[in-house]
mmCIF file of C-alpha atoms in Angstrom:
data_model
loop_
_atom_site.group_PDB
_atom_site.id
_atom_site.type_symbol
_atom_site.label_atom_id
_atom_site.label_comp_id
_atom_site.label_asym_id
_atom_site.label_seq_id
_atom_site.Cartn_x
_atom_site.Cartn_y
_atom_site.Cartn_z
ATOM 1 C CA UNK A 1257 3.062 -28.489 -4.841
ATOM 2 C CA UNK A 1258 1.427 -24.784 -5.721
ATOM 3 C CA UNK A 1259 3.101 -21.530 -4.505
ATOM 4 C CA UNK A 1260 0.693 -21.578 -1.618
ATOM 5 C CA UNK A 1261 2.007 -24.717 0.124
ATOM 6 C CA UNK A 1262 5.683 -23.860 -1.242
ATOM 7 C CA UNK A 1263 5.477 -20.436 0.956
ATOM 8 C CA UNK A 1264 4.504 -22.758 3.938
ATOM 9 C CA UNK A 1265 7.213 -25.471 3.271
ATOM 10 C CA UNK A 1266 9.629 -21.960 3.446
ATOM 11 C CA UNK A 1267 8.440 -20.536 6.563
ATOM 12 C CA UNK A 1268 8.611 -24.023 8.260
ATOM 13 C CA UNK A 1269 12.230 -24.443 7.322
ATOM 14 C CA UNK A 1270 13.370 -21.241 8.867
ATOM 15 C CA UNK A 1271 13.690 -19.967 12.382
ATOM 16 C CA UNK A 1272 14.861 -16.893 11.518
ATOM 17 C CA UNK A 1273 11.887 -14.399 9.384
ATOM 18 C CA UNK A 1274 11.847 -11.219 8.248
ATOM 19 C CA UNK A 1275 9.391 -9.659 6.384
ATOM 20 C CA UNK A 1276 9.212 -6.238 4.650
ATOM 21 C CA UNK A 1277 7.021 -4.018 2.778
ATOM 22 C CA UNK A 1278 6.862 -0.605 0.658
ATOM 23 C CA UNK A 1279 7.704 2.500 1.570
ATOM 24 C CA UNK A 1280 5.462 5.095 2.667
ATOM 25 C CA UNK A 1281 3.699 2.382 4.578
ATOM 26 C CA UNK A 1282 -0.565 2.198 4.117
ATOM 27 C CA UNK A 1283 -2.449 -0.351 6.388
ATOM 28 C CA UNK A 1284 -2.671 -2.893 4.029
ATOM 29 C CA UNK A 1285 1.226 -2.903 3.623
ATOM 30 C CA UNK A 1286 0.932 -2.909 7.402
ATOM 31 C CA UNK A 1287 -1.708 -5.244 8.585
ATOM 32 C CA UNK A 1288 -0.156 -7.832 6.528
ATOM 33 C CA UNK A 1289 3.105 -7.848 7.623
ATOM 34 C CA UNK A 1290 1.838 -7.452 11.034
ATOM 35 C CA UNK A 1291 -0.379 -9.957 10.967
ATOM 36 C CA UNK A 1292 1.726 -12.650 8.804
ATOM 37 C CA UNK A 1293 4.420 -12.258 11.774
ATOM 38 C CA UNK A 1294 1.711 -13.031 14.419
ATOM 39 C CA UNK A 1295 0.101 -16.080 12.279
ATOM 40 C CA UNK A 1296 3.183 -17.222 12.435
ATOM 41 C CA UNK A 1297 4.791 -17.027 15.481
ATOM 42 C CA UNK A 1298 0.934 -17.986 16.738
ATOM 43 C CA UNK A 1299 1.075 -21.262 14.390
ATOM 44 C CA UNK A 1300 4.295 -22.440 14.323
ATOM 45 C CA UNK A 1301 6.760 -22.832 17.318
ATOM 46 C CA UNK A 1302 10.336 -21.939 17.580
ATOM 47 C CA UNK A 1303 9.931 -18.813 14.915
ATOM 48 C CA UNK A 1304 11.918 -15.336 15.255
ATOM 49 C CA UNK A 1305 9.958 -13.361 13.412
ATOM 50 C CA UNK A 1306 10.606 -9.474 12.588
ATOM 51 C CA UNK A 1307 8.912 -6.852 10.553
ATOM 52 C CA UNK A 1308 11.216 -3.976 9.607
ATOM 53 C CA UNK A 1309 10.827 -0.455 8.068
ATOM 54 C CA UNK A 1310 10.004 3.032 9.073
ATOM 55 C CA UNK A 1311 7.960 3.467 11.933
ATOM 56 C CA UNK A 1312 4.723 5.279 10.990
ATOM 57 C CA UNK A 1313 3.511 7.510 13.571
ATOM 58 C CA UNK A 1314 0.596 8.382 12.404
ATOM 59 C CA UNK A 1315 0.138 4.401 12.167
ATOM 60 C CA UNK A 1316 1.546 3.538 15.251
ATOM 61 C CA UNK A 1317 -1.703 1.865 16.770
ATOM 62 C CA UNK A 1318 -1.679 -0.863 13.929
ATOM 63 C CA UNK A 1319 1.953 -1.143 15.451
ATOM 64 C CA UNK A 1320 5.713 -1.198 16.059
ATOM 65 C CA UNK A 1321 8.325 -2.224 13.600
ATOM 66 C CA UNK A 1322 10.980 -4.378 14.952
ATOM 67 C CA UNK A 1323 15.091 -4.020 14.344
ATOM 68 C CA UNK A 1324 16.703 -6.604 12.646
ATOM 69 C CA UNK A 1325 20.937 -6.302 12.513
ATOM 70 C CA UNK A 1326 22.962 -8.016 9.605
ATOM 71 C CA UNK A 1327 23.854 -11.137 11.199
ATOM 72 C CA UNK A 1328 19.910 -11.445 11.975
ATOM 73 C CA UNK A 1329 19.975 -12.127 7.731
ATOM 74 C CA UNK A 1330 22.222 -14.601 7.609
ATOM 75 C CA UNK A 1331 20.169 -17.635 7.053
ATOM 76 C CA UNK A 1332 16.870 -15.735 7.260
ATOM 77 C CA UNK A 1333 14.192 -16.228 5.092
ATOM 78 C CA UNK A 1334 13.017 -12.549 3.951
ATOM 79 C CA UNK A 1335 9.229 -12.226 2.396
ATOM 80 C CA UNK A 1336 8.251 -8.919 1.345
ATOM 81 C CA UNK A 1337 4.868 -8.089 1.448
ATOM 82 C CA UNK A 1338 2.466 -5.800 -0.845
ATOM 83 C CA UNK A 1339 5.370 -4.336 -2.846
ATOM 84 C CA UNK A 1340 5.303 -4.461 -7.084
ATOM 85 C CA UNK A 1341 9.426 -3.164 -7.480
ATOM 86 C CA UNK A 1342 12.055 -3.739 -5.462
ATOM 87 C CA UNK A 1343 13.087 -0.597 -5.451
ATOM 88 C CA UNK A 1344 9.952 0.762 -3.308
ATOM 89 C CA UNK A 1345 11.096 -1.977 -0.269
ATOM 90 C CA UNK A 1346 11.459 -0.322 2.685
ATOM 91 C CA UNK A 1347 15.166 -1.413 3.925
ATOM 92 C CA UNK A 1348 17.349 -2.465 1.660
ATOM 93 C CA UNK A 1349 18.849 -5.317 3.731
ATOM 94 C CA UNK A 1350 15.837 -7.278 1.954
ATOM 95 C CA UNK A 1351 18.543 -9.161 -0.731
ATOM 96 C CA UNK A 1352 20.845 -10.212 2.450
ATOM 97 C CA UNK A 1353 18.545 -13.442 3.253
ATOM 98 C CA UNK A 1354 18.974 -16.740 2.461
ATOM 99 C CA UNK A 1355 15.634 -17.286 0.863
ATOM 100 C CA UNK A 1356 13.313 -14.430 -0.439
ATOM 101 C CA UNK A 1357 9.667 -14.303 -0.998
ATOM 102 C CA UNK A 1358 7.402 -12.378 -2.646
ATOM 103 C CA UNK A 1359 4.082 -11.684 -1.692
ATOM 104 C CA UNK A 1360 1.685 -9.237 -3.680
ATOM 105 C CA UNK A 1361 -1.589 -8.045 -5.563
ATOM 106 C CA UNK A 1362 -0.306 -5.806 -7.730
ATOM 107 C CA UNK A 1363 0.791 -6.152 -11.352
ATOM 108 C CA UNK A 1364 4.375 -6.141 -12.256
ATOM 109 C CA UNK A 1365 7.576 -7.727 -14.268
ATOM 110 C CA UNK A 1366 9.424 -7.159 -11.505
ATOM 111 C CA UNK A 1367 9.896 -10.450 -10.307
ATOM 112 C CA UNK A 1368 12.241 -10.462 -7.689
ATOM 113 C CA UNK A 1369 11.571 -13.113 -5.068
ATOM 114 C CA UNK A 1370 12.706 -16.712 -5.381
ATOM 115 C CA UNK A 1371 9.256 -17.442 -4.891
ATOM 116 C CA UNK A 1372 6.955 -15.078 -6.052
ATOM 117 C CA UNK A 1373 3.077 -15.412 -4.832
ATOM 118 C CA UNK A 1374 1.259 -12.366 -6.593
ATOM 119 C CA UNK A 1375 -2.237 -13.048 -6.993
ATOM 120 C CA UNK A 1376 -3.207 -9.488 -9.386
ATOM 121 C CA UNK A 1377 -7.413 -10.110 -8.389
ATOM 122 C CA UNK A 1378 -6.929 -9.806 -4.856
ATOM 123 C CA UNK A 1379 -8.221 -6.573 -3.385
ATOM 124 C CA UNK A 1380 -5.633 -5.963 -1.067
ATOM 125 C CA UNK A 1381 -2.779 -8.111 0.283
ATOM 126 C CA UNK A 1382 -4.741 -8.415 3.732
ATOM 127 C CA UNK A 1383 -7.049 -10.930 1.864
ATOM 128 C CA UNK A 1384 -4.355 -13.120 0.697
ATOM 129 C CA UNK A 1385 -3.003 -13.561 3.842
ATOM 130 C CA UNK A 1386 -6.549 -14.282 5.423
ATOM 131 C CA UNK A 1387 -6.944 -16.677 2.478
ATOM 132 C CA UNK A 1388 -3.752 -18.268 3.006
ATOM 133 C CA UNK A 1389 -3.950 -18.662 6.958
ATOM 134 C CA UNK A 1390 -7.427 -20.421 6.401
ATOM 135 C CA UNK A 1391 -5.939 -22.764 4.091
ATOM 136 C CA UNK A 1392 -3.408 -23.602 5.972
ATOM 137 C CA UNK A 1393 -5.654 -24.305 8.672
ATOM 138 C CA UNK A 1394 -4.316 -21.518 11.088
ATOM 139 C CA UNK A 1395 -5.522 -20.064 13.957
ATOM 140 C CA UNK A 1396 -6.292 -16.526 13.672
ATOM 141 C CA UNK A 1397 -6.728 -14.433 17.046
ATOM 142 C CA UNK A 1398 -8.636 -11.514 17.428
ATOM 143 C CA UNK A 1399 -5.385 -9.283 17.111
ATOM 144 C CA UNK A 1400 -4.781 -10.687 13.653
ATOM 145 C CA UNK A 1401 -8.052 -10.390 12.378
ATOM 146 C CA UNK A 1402 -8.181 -6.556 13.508
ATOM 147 C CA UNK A 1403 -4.646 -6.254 11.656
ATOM 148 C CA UNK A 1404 -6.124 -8.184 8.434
ATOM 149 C CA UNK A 1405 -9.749 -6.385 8.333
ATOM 150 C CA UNK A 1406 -8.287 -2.935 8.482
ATOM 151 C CA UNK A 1407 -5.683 -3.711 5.371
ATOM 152 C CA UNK A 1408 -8.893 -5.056 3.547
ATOM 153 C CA UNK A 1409 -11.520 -2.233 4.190
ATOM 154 C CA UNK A 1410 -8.375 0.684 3.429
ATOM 155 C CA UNK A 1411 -7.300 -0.681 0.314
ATOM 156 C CA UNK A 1412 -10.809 -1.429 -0.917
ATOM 157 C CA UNK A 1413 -11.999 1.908 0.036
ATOM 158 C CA UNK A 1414 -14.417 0.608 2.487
ATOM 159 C CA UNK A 1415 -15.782 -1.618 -0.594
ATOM 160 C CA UNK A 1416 -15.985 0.671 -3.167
ATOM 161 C CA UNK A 1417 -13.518 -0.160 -5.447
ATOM 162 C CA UNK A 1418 -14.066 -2.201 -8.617
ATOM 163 C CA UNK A 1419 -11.040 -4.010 -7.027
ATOM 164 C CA UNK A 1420 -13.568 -5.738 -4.728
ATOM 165 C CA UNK A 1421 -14.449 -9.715 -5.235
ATOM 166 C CA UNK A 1422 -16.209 -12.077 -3.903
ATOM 167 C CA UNK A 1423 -13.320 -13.452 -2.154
ATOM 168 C CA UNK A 1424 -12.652 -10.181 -0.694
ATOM 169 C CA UNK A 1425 -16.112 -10.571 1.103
ATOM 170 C CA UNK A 1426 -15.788 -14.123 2.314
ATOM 171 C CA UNK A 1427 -12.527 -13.056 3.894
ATOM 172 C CA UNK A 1428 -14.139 -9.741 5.487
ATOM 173 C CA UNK A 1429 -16.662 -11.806 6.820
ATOM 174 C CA UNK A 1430 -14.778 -14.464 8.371
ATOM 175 C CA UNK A 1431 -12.933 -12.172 10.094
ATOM 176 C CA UNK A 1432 -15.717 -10.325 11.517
ATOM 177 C CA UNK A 1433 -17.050 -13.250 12.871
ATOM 178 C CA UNK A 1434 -13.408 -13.087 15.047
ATOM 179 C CA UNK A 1435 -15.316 -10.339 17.350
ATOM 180 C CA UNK A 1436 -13.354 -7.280 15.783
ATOM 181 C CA UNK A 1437 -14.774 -3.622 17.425
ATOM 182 C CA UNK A 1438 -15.832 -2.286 13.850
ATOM 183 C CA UNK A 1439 -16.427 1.178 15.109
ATOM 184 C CA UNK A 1440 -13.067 1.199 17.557
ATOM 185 C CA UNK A 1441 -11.298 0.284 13.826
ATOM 186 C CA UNK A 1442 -13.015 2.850 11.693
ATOM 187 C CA UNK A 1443 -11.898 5.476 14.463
ATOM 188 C CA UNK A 1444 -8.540 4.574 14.106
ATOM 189 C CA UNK A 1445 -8.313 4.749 9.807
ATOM 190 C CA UNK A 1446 -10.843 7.628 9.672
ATOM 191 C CA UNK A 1447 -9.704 9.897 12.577
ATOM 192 C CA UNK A 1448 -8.381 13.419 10.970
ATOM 193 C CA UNK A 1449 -5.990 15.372 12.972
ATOM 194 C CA UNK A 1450 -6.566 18.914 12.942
ATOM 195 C CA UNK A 1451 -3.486 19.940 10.808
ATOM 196 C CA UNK A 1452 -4.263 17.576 8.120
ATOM 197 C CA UNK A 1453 -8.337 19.369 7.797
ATOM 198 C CA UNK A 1454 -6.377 22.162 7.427
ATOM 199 C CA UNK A 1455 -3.983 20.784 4.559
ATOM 200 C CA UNK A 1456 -7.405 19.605 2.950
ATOM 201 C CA UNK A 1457 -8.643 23.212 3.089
ATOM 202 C CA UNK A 1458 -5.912 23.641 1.265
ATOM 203 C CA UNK A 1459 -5.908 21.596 -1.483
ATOM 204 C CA UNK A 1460 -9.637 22.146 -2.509
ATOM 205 C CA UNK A 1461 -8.381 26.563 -2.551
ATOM 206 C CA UNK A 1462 -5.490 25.220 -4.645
ATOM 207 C CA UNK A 1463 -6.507 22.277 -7.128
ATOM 208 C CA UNK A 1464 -6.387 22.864 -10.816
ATOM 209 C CA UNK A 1465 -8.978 20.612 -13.369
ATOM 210 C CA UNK A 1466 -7.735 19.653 -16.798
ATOM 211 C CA UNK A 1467 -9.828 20.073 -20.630
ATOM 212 C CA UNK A 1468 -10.760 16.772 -20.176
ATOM 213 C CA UNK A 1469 -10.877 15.457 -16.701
ATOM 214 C CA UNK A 1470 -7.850 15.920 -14.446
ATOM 215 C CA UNK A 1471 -7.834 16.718 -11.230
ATOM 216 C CA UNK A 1472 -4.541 17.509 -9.746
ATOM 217 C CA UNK A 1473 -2.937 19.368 -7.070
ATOM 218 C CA UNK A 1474 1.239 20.067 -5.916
ATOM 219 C CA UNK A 1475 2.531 20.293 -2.577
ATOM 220 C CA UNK A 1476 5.986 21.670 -1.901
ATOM 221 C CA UNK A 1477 8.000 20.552 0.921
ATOM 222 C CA UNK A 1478 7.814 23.994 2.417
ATOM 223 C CA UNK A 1479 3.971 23.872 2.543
ATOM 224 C CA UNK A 1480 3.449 20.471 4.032
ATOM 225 C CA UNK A 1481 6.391 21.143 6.260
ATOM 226 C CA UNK A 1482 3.667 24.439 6.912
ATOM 227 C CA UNK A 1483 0.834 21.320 7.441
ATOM 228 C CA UNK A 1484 3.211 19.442 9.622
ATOM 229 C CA UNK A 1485 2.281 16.168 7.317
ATOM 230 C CA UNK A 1486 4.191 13.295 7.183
ATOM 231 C CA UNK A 1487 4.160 10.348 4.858
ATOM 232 C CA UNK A 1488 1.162 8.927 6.741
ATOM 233 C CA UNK A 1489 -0.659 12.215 6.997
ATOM 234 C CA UNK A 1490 -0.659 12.817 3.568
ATOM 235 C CA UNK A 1491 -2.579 9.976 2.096
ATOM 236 C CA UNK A 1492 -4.954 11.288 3.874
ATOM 237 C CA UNK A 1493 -5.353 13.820 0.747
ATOM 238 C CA UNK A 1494 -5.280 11.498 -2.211
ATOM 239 C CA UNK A 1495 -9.001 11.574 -2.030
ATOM 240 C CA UNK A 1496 -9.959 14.811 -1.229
ATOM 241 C CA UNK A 1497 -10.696 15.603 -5.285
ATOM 242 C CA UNK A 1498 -12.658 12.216 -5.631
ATOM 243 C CA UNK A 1499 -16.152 12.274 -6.303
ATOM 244 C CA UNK A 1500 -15.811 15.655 -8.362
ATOM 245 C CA UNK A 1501 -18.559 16.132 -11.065
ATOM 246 C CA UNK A 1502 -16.662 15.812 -14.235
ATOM 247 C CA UNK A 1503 -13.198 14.667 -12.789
ATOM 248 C CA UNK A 1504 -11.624 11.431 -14.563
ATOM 249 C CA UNK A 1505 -8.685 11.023 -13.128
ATOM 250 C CA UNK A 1506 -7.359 12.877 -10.046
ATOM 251 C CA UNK A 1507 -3.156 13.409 -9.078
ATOM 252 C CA UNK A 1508 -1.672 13.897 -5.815
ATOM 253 C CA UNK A 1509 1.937 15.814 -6.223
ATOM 254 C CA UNK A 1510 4.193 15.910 -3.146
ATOM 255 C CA UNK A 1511 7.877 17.064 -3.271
ATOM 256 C CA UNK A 1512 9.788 14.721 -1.172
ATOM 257 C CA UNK A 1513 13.616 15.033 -0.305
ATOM 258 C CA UNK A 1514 16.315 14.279 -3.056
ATOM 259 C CA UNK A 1515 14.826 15.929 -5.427
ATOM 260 C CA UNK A 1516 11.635 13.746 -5.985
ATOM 261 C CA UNK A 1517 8.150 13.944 -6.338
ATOM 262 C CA UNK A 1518 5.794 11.467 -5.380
ATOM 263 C CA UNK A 1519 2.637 11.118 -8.191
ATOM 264 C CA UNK A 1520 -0.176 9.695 -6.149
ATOM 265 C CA UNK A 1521 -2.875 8.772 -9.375
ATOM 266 C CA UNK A 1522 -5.929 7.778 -8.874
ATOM 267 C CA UNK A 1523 -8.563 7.094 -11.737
ATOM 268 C CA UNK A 1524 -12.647 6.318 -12.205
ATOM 269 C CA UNK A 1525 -12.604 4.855 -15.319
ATOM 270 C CA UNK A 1526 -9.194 5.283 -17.481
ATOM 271 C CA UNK A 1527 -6.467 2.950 -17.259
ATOM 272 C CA UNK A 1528 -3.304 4.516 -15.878
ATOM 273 C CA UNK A 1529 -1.149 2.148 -14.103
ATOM 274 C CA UNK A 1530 1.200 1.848 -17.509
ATOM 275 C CA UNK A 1531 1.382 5.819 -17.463
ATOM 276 C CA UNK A 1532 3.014 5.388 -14.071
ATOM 277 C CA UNK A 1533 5.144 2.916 -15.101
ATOM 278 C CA UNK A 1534 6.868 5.201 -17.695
ATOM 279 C CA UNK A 1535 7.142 7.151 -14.521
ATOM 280 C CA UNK A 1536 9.447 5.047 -12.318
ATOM 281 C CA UNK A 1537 5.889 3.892 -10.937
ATOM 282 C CA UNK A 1538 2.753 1.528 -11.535
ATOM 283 C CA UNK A 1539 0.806 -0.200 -9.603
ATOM 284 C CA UNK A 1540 -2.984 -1.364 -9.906
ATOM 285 C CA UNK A 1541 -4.979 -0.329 -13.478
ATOM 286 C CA UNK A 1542 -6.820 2.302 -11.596
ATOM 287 C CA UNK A 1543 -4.761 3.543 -8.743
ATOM 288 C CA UNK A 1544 -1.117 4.163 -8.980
ATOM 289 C CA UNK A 1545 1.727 6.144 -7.867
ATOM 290 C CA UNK A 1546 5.096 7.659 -9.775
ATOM 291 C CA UNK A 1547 8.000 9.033 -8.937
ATOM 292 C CA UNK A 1548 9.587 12.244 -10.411
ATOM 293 C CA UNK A 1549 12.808 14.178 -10.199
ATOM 294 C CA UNK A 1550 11.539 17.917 -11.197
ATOM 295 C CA UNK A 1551 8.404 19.224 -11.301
ATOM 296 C CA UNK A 1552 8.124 19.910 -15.182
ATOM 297 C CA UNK A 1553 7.733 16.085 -15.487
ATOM 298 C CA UNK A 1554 4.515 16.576 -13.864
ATOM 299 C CA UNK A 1555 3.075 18.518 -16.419
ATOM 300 C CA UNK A 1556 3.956 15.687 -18.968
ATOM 301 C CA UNK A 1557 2.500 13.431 -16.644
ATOM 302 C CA UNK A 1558 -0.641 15.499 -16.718
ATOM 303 C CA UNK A 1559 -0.851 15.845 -20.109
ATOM 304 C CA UNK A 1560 -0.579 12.229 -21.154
ATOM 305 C CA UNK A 1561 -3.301 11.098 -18.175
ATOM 306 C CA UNK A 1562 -5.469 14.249 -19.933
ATOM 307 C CA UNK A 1563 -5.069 12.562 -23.619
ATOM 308 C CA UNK A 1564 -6.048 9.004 -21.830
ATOM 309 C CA UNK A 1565 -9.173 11.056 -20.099
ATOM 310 C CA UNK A 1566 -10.222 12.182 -23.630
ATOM 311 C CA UNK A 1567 -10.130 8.875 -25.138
ATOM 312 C CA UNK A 1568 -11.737 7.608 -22.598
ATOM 313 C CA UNK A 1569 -14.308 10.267 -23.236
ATOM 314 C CA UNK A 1570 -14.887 9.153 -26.975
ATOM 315 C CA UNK A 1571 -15.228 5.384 -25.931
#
């Protein structure tokens, strides 16, 4: 029996679900938890399924997170959903199950499921869960399919990441054949509210450019407090240096509470996921995030992503 039909076995045992994801919450992290919880209640009868974590706003028409109590986790099985490390899972009730399950595309050690399903050549998490309903023979409604399509065409960059397979194709088309409104979708991930234009204003009047390729920019809290951005608002300005003649490697610094600072990293050619990772990060080979506790640990960040840049450079 492979991990695939395992996972199914799982879910079939249990009547109680609940399935997580990361923090800071993208669509992909969304549409597949979202959409998981409707294949399955859709699919299989008799299952109380829940997706926790923080609710989103700017998100909010992908939609709501559920509540889930203690006693919901006893004898719950808990799947978590497009998260490397357990310590980026939104709610930390995640370990109270009775079963848990890992579900992922990104590469990591951290192996902290009973079952862990991480498939590292999937574009986004969305596809393995469109993969995995069709295999399983599932129905998959309209609703779904909206949920699924928008994980896939976010985390790909609407198909222009290297990330991007054939797979990822067959599952974008089989889902369009579903009847999703493309251009009602692409309203809802591309819309820009007016305070966020204005925090990209800023960043282009503020971002400094390395010797050899780095592109970076830092946000206090006071100025995106000024911005009014939230942790959905301001992934909205990860790419706002891409595309820059020149620019290797670009870095997204936001000063979060506690005393942290969230690295956004983003790359077009170097390798940097195992820079995050001596960061209390990581994520995919070309786009990663890190977490740091004072701001003159970015500049060593920046430095060693510079020396990568100027290898790269001499390839």
């Amino acid at each position: 029996m492979n991990v695939q039909e395992q996972i199914l076995e799982k879910i079939k045992a249990y009547d109680k679900i609940v399935i997580h994801r990361h923090i800071s919450p993208d669509p992909d992290a969304l549409g597949s938890t979202l959409g998981f919880k409707k294949l399955i209640e859709d699919n299989l009868n008799g299952k109380d399924v829940r997706v926790v974590g923080y609710q989103e706003k700017n998100l909010e028409w992908l939609g709501r997170m559920d509540q889930a109590g203690d006693a919901f986790y006893e004898g719950a099985l808990v799947i978590v959903m497009d998260t490397a490390n357990s310590s980026r899972i939104d709610n930390k009730n995640f370990n109270k199950g009775a079963h848990l399950i890992k579900i992922d595309h990104h590469p990591s050690e951290d192996q902290y499921g009973h079952l862990n399903f991480v498939d590292k050549g999937a574009a986004s998490v969305c596809e393995m869960v469109t993969h995995l309903a069709l295999g399983y023979g599932w129905k998959i409604s309209l609703e779904v399919a909206t949920l699924l399509y928008a994980g896939i065409v976010s985390d790909t960059g609407r198909f222009l990441y290297d990330t991007v397979t054939p797979q990822t194709f067959e599952a974008a088309k089989y889902l369009l054949t579903l009847g999703i409104d493309v251009n009602e979708l692409n309203r809802n991930l591309y819309k820009k509210p007016m305070n966020v234009l204005k925090a990209q204003a800023y960043v282009l009047n503020h971002f400094e450019v390395t010797e050899h390729g780095v592109a970076y920019f830092k946000m206090s809290k006071e100025i995106q407090k000024e911005f009014g951005l939230t942790t959905g608002t301001r992934s909205l300005l990860v790419d706002v240096l891409a595309n820059i003649e020149g620019v290797l490697v670009r870095v997204c610094f936001f000063e979060q509470d506690k005393d942290q600072i969230r690295a956004n990293i983003r790359s077009e050619g170097p390798i940097i996921n195992q820079i995050a990772e001596r960061y209390d990060g990581g994520g995919h080979p070309k786009a990663s995030g890190a977490m740091l506790k004072k701001w003159e640990v970015a500049t060593d960040l920046i430095t060693e992503l510079d020396l990568v840049c100027q290898y790269f450079g001499e390839e």
